[in-house]
Amino acid sequence: MDNRPANSLRRDYYWLRLLATATAFTLFGLGGLALRFVLFPPLKFLYRDVEVRKRKARLLIHHAFRAFIGFMHITGIYTYHFRGEERLRRPGQLVLANHPSLIDVVFLISRIPNANCIVKASLFRNPFMRGAVTTAGYIPNDDPERIIELAAQSLQRGESVVLFPEGTRSVPGRPFKFQRGAAYMALRARVQPTLVTIRCNPPMLMKNIPWYSIPLSRPHFQFEIAEADNLLQLRDTGESPLAAREITHKLKAFFTEECAA
Amino acid sequence: MLNNKDEILSELTGILVEMFEVDAADVSVDAHLSDDLDIDSIDAVDLIVRLKELTGKKIAPEEFKSVRTVGHVVEAIQKVMAEQ
């Protein structure tokens, strides 16, 4: 019979991790404001061309996120490992990932220099995030048909597009529910998606869990990058509801199997 | 051929089966497009295009905004057919 106090179940410098997590959240907000009010305004004068400015803004965000991921790592919030990370650096990738935690997108953009992404439309009204999402020209998730069109154009310009086909963070233990937007983007832009399986154990920053409920032991994030070449036959497939269904079905099967492993 | 609700429903059922591979048995006037038939807003755009071919009439996407069930689609078709 284990009669130790519940406190000793909190391992891996629990309280320090909690403090670091609070600091990280504060830094993220301050970083958003710094980008908006300090780093982005000069871009307007330096780069007249909107497309060039967007690219520079994305590069800045990429470096900021890389530093932020490093900060959370050295402060012991998590450990992490990327397998096949160099594939993410190639231009024009449609990056599809499952979505276990709040910081998945931060991890992914920290590895992709020119990343466009589909973000919650409400972030365009969030004072901390507004500067970044508008200057970088990210795509708001309000109108499905427009998202697909803008993402396809973005891919054709050689930008990478990051998308979580579930549309929102996964609920642990429940089967994946994939939306078909990702399939339509792949069909319209005629690109083979790059698939990223994200595993986080024990889970952290899940849906419906407040930030201060951190796991009892230190989480490990694992990112596995795979090509969809063998999975999806896009070459001669036109855009149709049936093709989109078939691709979505295969994506779901892929991620379900990967995450069960 | 699109004179009454039953004819419209059977025509529509055929289209839904052909376009989205739904099970014909699941299609009824009460069937919910997204919950029961897994037809999303992108599918709806394609469906509007197909219905235009069927009816030969323009269907405004706004007409489709409030559409939730198969019954609503049938009514929308009936409405445009009545407009001469």
Short mmCIF file of C-alpha atoms in Angstrom, two decimals:
data_model
loop_
_atom_site.label_atom_id
_atom_site.label_comp_id
_atom_site.label_asym_id
_atom_site.label_seq_id
_atom_site.Cartn_x
_atom_site.Cartn_y
_atom_site.Cartn_z
CA MET A 1 0.00 0.00 0.00
CA ASP A 2 1.45 3.33 -1.07
CA ASN A 3 0.91 5.85 1.71
CA ARG A 4 3.24 8.61 0.54
CA PRO A 5 1.61 12.03 0.34
CA ALA A 6 0.16 12.93 -3.04
CA ASN A 7 2.85 15.59 -3.41
CA SER A 8 5.59 13.07 -4.07
CA LEU A 9 3.75 12.01 -7.22
CA ARG A 10 4.74 15.36 -8.65
CA ARG A 11 8.01 14.55 -10.31
CA ASP A 12 10.61 16.21 -12.55
CA TYR A 13 10.69 19.55 -10.69
CA TYR A 14 6.93 19.98 -10.83
CA TRP A 15 6.84 23.42 -9.20
CA LEU A 16 9.66 24.73 -11.33
CA ARG A 17 7.87 23.45 -14.42
CA LEU A 18 4.72 25.20 -13.28
CA LEU A 19 6.62 28.45 -12.75
CA ALA A 20 8.32 28.06 -16.14
CA THR A 21 4.95 27.44 -17.77
CA ALA A 22 3.52 30.64 -16.27
CA THR A 23 6.61 32.53 -17.44
CA ALA A 24 6.29 31.02 -20.92
CA PHE A 25 2.66 32.13 -21.24
CA THR A 26 3.61 35.66 -20.15
CA LEU A 27 6.54 35.72 -22.57
CA PHE A 28 4.32 34.53 -25.41
CA GLY A 29 1.92 37.42 -24.85
CA LEU A 30 4.73 39.96 -24.48
CA GLY A 31 6.41 38.53 -27.56
CA GLY A 32 3.20 39.00 -29.52
CA LEU A 33 3.04 42.63 -28.45
CA ALA A 34 6.76 43.16 -29.19
CA LEU A 35 6.28 41.81 -32.71
CA ARG A 36 3.25 43.99 -33.25
CA PHE A 37 4.59 47.27 -31.87
CA VAL A 38 8.38 47.02 -32.17
CA LEU A 39 9.53 44.56 -34.79
CA PHE A 40 6.76 44.68 -37.38
CA PRO A 41 6.23 48.44 -37.86
CA PRO A 42 9.67 48.95 -39.50
CA LEU A 43 8.83 46.18 -41.98
CA LYS A 44 6.25 48.51 -43.52
CA PHE A 45 8.98 50.97 -44.46
CA LEU A 46 11.67 48.48 -45.29
CA TYR A 47 9.58 46.30 -47.58
CA ARG A 48 7.03 48.00 -49.79
CA ASP A 49 6.05 44.80 -51.54
CA VAL A 50 3.33 43.09 -49.51
CA GLU A 51 4.47 39.58 -50.45
CA VAL A 52 8.05 40.33 -49.44
CA ARG A 53 6.85 41.84 -46.18
CA LYS A 54 4.75 38.77 -45.41
CA ARG A 55 7.74 36.53 -46.03
CA LYS A 56 9.95 38.62 -43.73
CA ALA A 57 7.26 38.64 -41.04
CA ARG A 58 6.96 34.84 -41.26
CA LEU A 59 10.72 34.48 -40.99
CA LEU A 60 10.68 36.67 -37.86
CA ILE A 61 7.89 34.59 -36.35
CA HIS A 62 9.80 31.43 -37.27
CA HIS A 63 12.88 32.64 -35.37
CA ALA A 64 10.81 33.94 -32.45
CA PHE A 65 9.06 30.56 -32.17
CA ARG A 66 12.37 28.74 -32.43
CA ALA A 67 13.70 30.78 -29.52
CA PHE A 68 10.46 30.22 -27.60
CA ILE A 69 10.58 26.45 -28.12
CA GLY A 70 14.21 26.56 -26.92
CA PHE A 71 13.19 28.56 -23.85
CA MET A 72 10.51 26.04 -22.87
CA HIS A 73 13.02 23.26 -23.43
CA ILE A 74 15.87 24.64 -21.30
CA THR A 75 13.49 25.59 -18.52
CA GLY A 76 12.49 21.94 -18.38
CA ILE A 77 8.84 22.25 -19.42
CA TYR A 78 9.29 19.36 -21.87
CA THR A 79 11.79 17.39 -23.90
CA TYR A 80 11.28 16.94 -27.63
CA HIS A 81 12.56 15.20 -30.71
CA PHE A 82 11.98 15.70 -34.44
CA ARG A 83 12.46 12.82 -36.85
CA GLY A 84 12.93 13.92 -40.46
CA GLU A 85 12.80 17.63 -39.61
CA GLU A 86 14.80 18.67 -42.71
CA ARG A 87 11.81 17.75 -44.89
CA LEU A 88 9.82 20.56 -43.32
CA ARG A 89 12.30 23.15 -44.60
CA ARG A 90 11.54 22.51 -48.26
CA PRO A 91 9.29 25.15 -49.86
CA GLY A 92 5.69 24.58 -50.89
CA GLN A 93 4.79 21.85 -48.41
CA LEU A 94 1.23 21.19 -47.30
CA VAL A 95 1.97 20.19 -43.71
CA LEU A 96 -0.83 18.19 -42.08
CA ALA A 97 -0.60 17.18 -38.44
CA ASN A 98 -2.69 15.79 -35.66
CA HIS A 99 -3.27 18.27 -32.87
CA PRO A 100 -2.76 17.03 -29.31
CA SER A 101 -1.57 20.27 -27.69
CA LEU A 102 -1.83 24.05 -27.76
CA ILE A 103 1.81 24.50 -28.80
CA ASP A 104 1.87 22.13 -31.80
CA VAL A 105 1.78 25.02 -34.23
CA VAL A 106 4.62 26.78 -32.41
CA PHE A 107 6.76 23.65 -32.78
CA LEU A 108 5.93 23.29 -36.48
CA ILE A 109 6.50 26.94 -37.42
CA SER A 110 9.78 26.91 -35.49
CA ARG A 111 10.94 24.38 -38.12
CA ILE A 112 9.41 25.99 -41.24
CA PRO A 113 10.96 29.27 -42.46
CA ASN A 114 8.13 30.46 -44.73
CA ALA A 115 5.02 29.01 -43.13
CA ASN A 116 1.53 30.16 -43.84
CA CYS A 117 -1.14 28.75 -41.61
CA ILE A 118 -4.86 28.63 -41.11
CA VAL A 119 -5.67 30.27 -37.80
CA LYS A 120 -8.76 30.84 -35.73
CA ALA A 121 -10.54 33.94 -37.06
CA SER A 122 -10.82 35.29 -33.49
CA LEU A 123 -7.01 35.70 -33.35
CA PHE A 124 -7.39 38.57 -35.82
CA ARG A 125 -9.16 40.44 -33.01
CA ASN A 126 -6.87 39.27 -30.18
CA PRO A 127 -4.61 42.22 -29.16
CA PHE A 128 -1.61 39.94 -28.50
CA MET A 129 -1.88 37.98 -31.72
CA ARG A 130 -3.37 40.46 -34.16
CA GLY A 131 -0.08 42.03 -35.24
CA ALA A 132 1.52 38.72 -36.06
CA VAL A 133 -1.38 37.07 -37.89
CA THR A 134 -2.18 40.10 -40.07
CA THR A 135 1.41 41.05 -40.99
CA ALA A 136 2.28 37.44 -41.79
CA GLY A 137 -0.86 37.19 -43.94
CA TYR A 138 -2.17 34.07 -42.24
CA ILE A 139 -5.52 32.69 -43.39
CA PRO A 140 -8.54 33.14 -41.09
CA ASN A 141 -10.67 30.00 -40.73
CA ASP A 142 -14.04 31.65 -41.37
CA ASP A 143 -15.14 30.77 -44.91
CA PRO A 144 -14.33 27.18 -45.99
CA GLU A 145 -14.27 27.84 -49.73
CA ARG A 146 -12.01 30.88 -49.26
CA ILE A 147 -9.61 28.97 -46.97
CA ILE A 148 -9.10 26.31 -49.62
CA GLU A 149 -8.57 28.84 -52.39
CA LEU A 150 -6.13 31.01 -50.40
CA ALA A 151 -4.20 27.98 -49.18
CA ALA A 152 -3.91 26.58 -52.71
CA GLN A 153 -2.62 29.95 -53.99
CA SER A 154 -0.18 30.11 -51.10
CA LEU A 155 1.19 26.65 -51.93
CA GLN A 156 1.54 27.60 -55.59
CA ARG A 157 3.65 30.60 -54.56
CA GLY A 158 6.00 28.16 -52.84
CA GLU A 159 4.94 28.90 -49.29
CA SER A 160 4.31 26.04 -46.91
CA VAL A 161 0.86 25.75 -45.39
CA VAL A 162 0.37 24.28 -41.93
CA LEU A 163 -3.02 22.80 -41.19
CA PHE A 164 -4.55 20.61 -38.54
CA PRO A 165 -7.22 18.66 -40.44
CA GLU A 166 -9.17 18.12 -37.25
CA GLY A 167 -9.79 21.86 -37.13
CA THR A 168 -9.29 21.92 -33.37
CA ARG A 169 -7.28 20.09 -30.73
CA SER A 170 -8.02 16.36 -30.41
CA VAL A 171 -9.96 15.08 -27.47
CA PRO A 172 -7.87 12.24 -25.99
CA GLY A 173 -9.48 8.82 -26.24
CA ARG A 174 -11.98 9.89 -28.85
CA PRO A 175 -11.63 8.89 -32.51
CA PHE A 176 -10.30 11.58 -34.84
CA LYS A 177 -12.83 13.71 -36.61
CA PHE A 178 -11.22 15.07 -39.76
CA GLN A 179 -12.62 17.88 -41.84
CA ARG A 180 -12.23 17.63 -45.60
CA GLY A 181 -10.55 21.00 -46.18
CA ALA A 182 -7.05 19.49 -46.16
CA ALA A 183 -8.00 17.06 -48.91
CA TYR A 184 -9.45 19.85 -51.06
CA MET A 185 -6.25 21.89 -50.65
CA ALA A 186 -4.09 18.96 -51.73
CA LEU A 187 -6.36 18.32 -54.74
CA ARG A 188 -6.58 21.94 -55.81
CA ALA A 189 -2.87 22.76 -55.43
CA ARG A 190 -1.89 19.26 -56.61
CA VAL A 191 0.63 18.72 -53.85
CA GLN A 192 1.40 15.59 -51.88
CA PRO A 193 0.93 16.50 -48.23
CA THR A 194 3.71 16.09 -45.71
CA LEU A 195 2.31 14.30 -42.68
CA VAL A 196 3.49 15.05 -39.17
CA THR A 197 2.54 12.70 -36.38
CA ILE A 198 2.73 14.48 -33.03
CA ARG A 199 2.90 12.43 -29.88
CA CYS A 200 3.01 14.04 -26.47
CA ASN A 201 3.43 11.84 -23.44
CA PRO A 202 2.13 12.54 -20.84
CA PRO A 203 -0.26 14.93 -22.60
CA MET A 204 0.08 18.65 -21.92
CA LEU A 205 -1.92 21.77 -22.87
CA MET A 206 -4.78 19.65 -24.12
CA LYS A 207 -8.17 20.89 -25.15
CA ASN A 208 -10.40 21.95 -22.23
CA ILE A 209 -7.52 21.74 -19.72
CA PRO A 210 -6.33 25.02 -18.13
CA TRP A 211 -2.64 25.92 -18.65
CA TYR A 212 -1.76 25.52 -14.97
CA SER A 213 -2.88 21.88 -14.85
CA ILE A 214 0.53 20.66 -15.92
CA PRO A 215 1.32 16.92 -16.05
CA LEU A 216 2.84 15.30 -12.95
CA SER A 217 5.95 14.29 -14.84
CA ARG A 218 7.82 16.07 -17.63
CA PRO A 219 6.22 15.50 -21.07
CA HIS A 220 8.12 14.38 -24.15
CA PHE A 221 7.07 15.62 -27.58
CA GLN A 222 7.86 13.50 -30.58
CA PHE A 223 7.44 14.67 -34.16
CA GLU A 224 7.60 12.19 -36.97
CA ILE A 225 7.57 13.53 -40.50
CA ALA A 226 6.39 11.34 -43.36
CA GLU A 227 5.66 11.73 -47.04
CA ALA A 228 2.13 10.92 -48.26
CA ASP A 229 3.36 9.66 -51.68
CA ASN A 230 2.42 6.08 -51.14
CA LEU A 231 -0.71 6.92 -49.25
CA LEU A 232 -2.51 9.23 -51.62
CA GLN A 233 -2.73 8.98 -55.39
CA LEU A 234 -3.33 12.59 -56.35
CA ARG A 235 -1.72 12.77 -59.75
CA ASP A 236 -4.68 12.11 -61.99
CA THR A 237 -7.41 12.84 -59.49
CA GLY A 238 -9.60 15.85 -60.15
CA GLU A 239 -11.19 17.85 -57.37
CA SER A 240 -14.49 16.25 -56.41
CA PRO A 241 -16.43 15.53 -53.23
CA LEU A 242 -15.71 11.82 -53.63
CA ALA A 243 -11.97 12.30 -54.10
CA ALA A 244 -11.91 14.57 -51.03
CA ARG A 245 -13.76 11.91 -49.03
CA GLU A 246 -11.35 9.19 -50.07
CA ILE A 247 -8.26 11.25 -49.19
CA THR A 248 -9.74 12.33 -45.85
CA HIS A 249 -10.52 8.71 -45.10
CA LYS A 250 -6.90 7.71 -45.79
CA LEU A 251 -5.52 10.60 -43.73
CA LYS A 252 -7.69 9.57 -40.83
CA ALA A 253 -6.58 5.95 -41.12
CA PHE A 254 -2.93 7.05 -41.26
CA PHE A 255 -3.07 9.22 -38.14
CA THR A 256 -5.22 6.76 -36.23
CA GLU A 257 -2.69 4.02 -36.86
CA GLU A 258 0.34 6.24 -36.14
CA CYS A 259 -1.09 7.54 -32.88
CA ALA A 260 -2.12 4.08 -31.71
CA ALA A 261 1.46 2.88 -32.19
CA MET B 1 -40.55 16.07 -63.56
CA LEU B 2 -40.01 18.28 -60.53
CA ASN B 3 -43.65 18.94 -59.82
CA ASN B 4 -44.12 17.60 -56.37
CA LYS B 5 -42.14 16.97 -53.25
CA ASP B 6 -41.84 13.23 -53.72
CA GLU B 7 -40.39 13.57 -57.20
CA ILE B 8 -37.97 16.22 -56.02
CA LEU B 9 -36.95 14.04 -53.09
CA SER B 10 -36.27 11.01 -55.25
CA GLU B 11 -34.28 13.11 -57.73
CA LEU B 12 -32.32 14.69 -54.89
CA THR B 13 -31.65 11.30 -53.30
CA GLY B 14 -30.12 10.13 -56.57
CA ILE B 15 -27.85 13.18 -56.67
CA LEU B 16 -26.73 12.79 -53.06
CA VAL B 17 -25.90 9.12 -53.61
CA GLU B 18 -24.03 9.87 -56.81
CA MET B 19 -22.09 12.90 -55.51
CA PHE B 20 -21.38 12.00 -51.91
CA GLU B 21 -21.91 8.23 -51.76
CA VAL B 22 -24.48 8.55 -49.01
CA ASP B 23 -26.70 5.57 -48.33
CA ALA B 24 -30.04 6.10 -50.08
CA ALA B 25 -31.77 4.56 -47.06
CA ASP B 26 -30.47 7.40 -44.87
CA VAL B 27 -32.04 10.09 -47.04
CA SER B 28 -35.37 11.36 -45.77
CA VAL B 29 -36.92 14.80 -45.38
CA ASP B 30 -35.86 14.85 -41.74
CA ALA B 31 -32.27 13.76 -42.37
CA HIS B 32 -29.80 16.39 -41.20
CA LEU B 33 -27.25 17.19 -43.91
CA SER B 34 -24.16 17.50 -41.74
CA ASP B 35 -25.06 15.27 -38.78
CA ASP B 36 -26.75 12.39 -40.58
CA LEU B 37 -25.29 12.53 -44.08
CA ASP B 38 -21.85 14.05 -43.41
CA ILE B 39 -22.36 16.76 -46.02
CA ASP B 40 -20.28 19.82 -45.12
CA SER B 41 -20.36 23.41 -46.32
CA ILE B 42 -17.90 22.70 -49.13
CA ASP B 43 -20.13 19.89 -50.35
CA ALA B 44 -23.04 22.31 -50.22
CA VAL B 45 -21.26 24.56 -52.72
CA ASP B 46 -20.92 21.61 -55.10
CA LEU B 47 -24.49 20.63 -54.47
CA ILE B 48 -25.75 24.10 -55.40
CA VAL B 49 -23.88 23.88 -58.71
CA ARG B 50 -25.43 20.47 -59.41
CA LEU B 51 -28.91 21.70 -58.51
CA LYS B 52 -28.52 24.55 -60.94
CA GLU B 53 -27.98 22.00 -63.70
CA LEU B 54 -31.00 20.05 -62.52
CA THR B 55 -33.43 22.93 -62.23
CA GLY B 56 -31.99 25.18 -64.92
CA LYS B 57 -32.51 27.99 -62.41
CA LYS B 58 -30.09 30.01 -60.43
CA ILE B 59 -30.04 29.19 -56.74
CA ALA B 60 -28.56 31.91 -54.60
CA PRO B 61 -26.08 30.59 -52.01
CA GLU B 62 -27.91 32.81 -49.50
CA GLU B 63 -30.99 30.65 -50.02
CA PHE B 64 -28.86 27.78 -48.82
CA LYS B 65 -27.56 29.46 -45.68
CA SER B 66 -30.52 28.34 -43.59
CA VAL B 67 -30.64 24.86 -45.10
CA ARG B 68 -30.11 22.15 -42.48
CA THR B 69 -32.11 19.13 -43.60
CA VAL B 70 -32.95 17.32 -46.81
CA GLY B 71 -36.48 18.67 -46.42
CA HIS B 72 -35.12 22.23 -46.54
CA VAL B 73 -33.32 21.46 -49.80
CA VAL B 74 -36.52 20.06 -51.28
CA GLU B 75 -38.37 23.24 -50.30
CA ALA B 76 -35.63 25.41 -51.79
CA ILE B 77 -35.88 23.51 -55.09
CA GLN B 78 -39.67 23.77 -55.02
CA LYS B 79 -39.38 27.49 -54.47
CA VAL B 80 -37.08 28.15 -57.43
CA MET B 81 -39.21 25.91 -59.66
CA ALA B 82 -42.27 27.96 -58.77
CA GLU B 83 -40.53 31.18 -59.76
CA GLN B 84 -41.11 31.69 -63.44
#
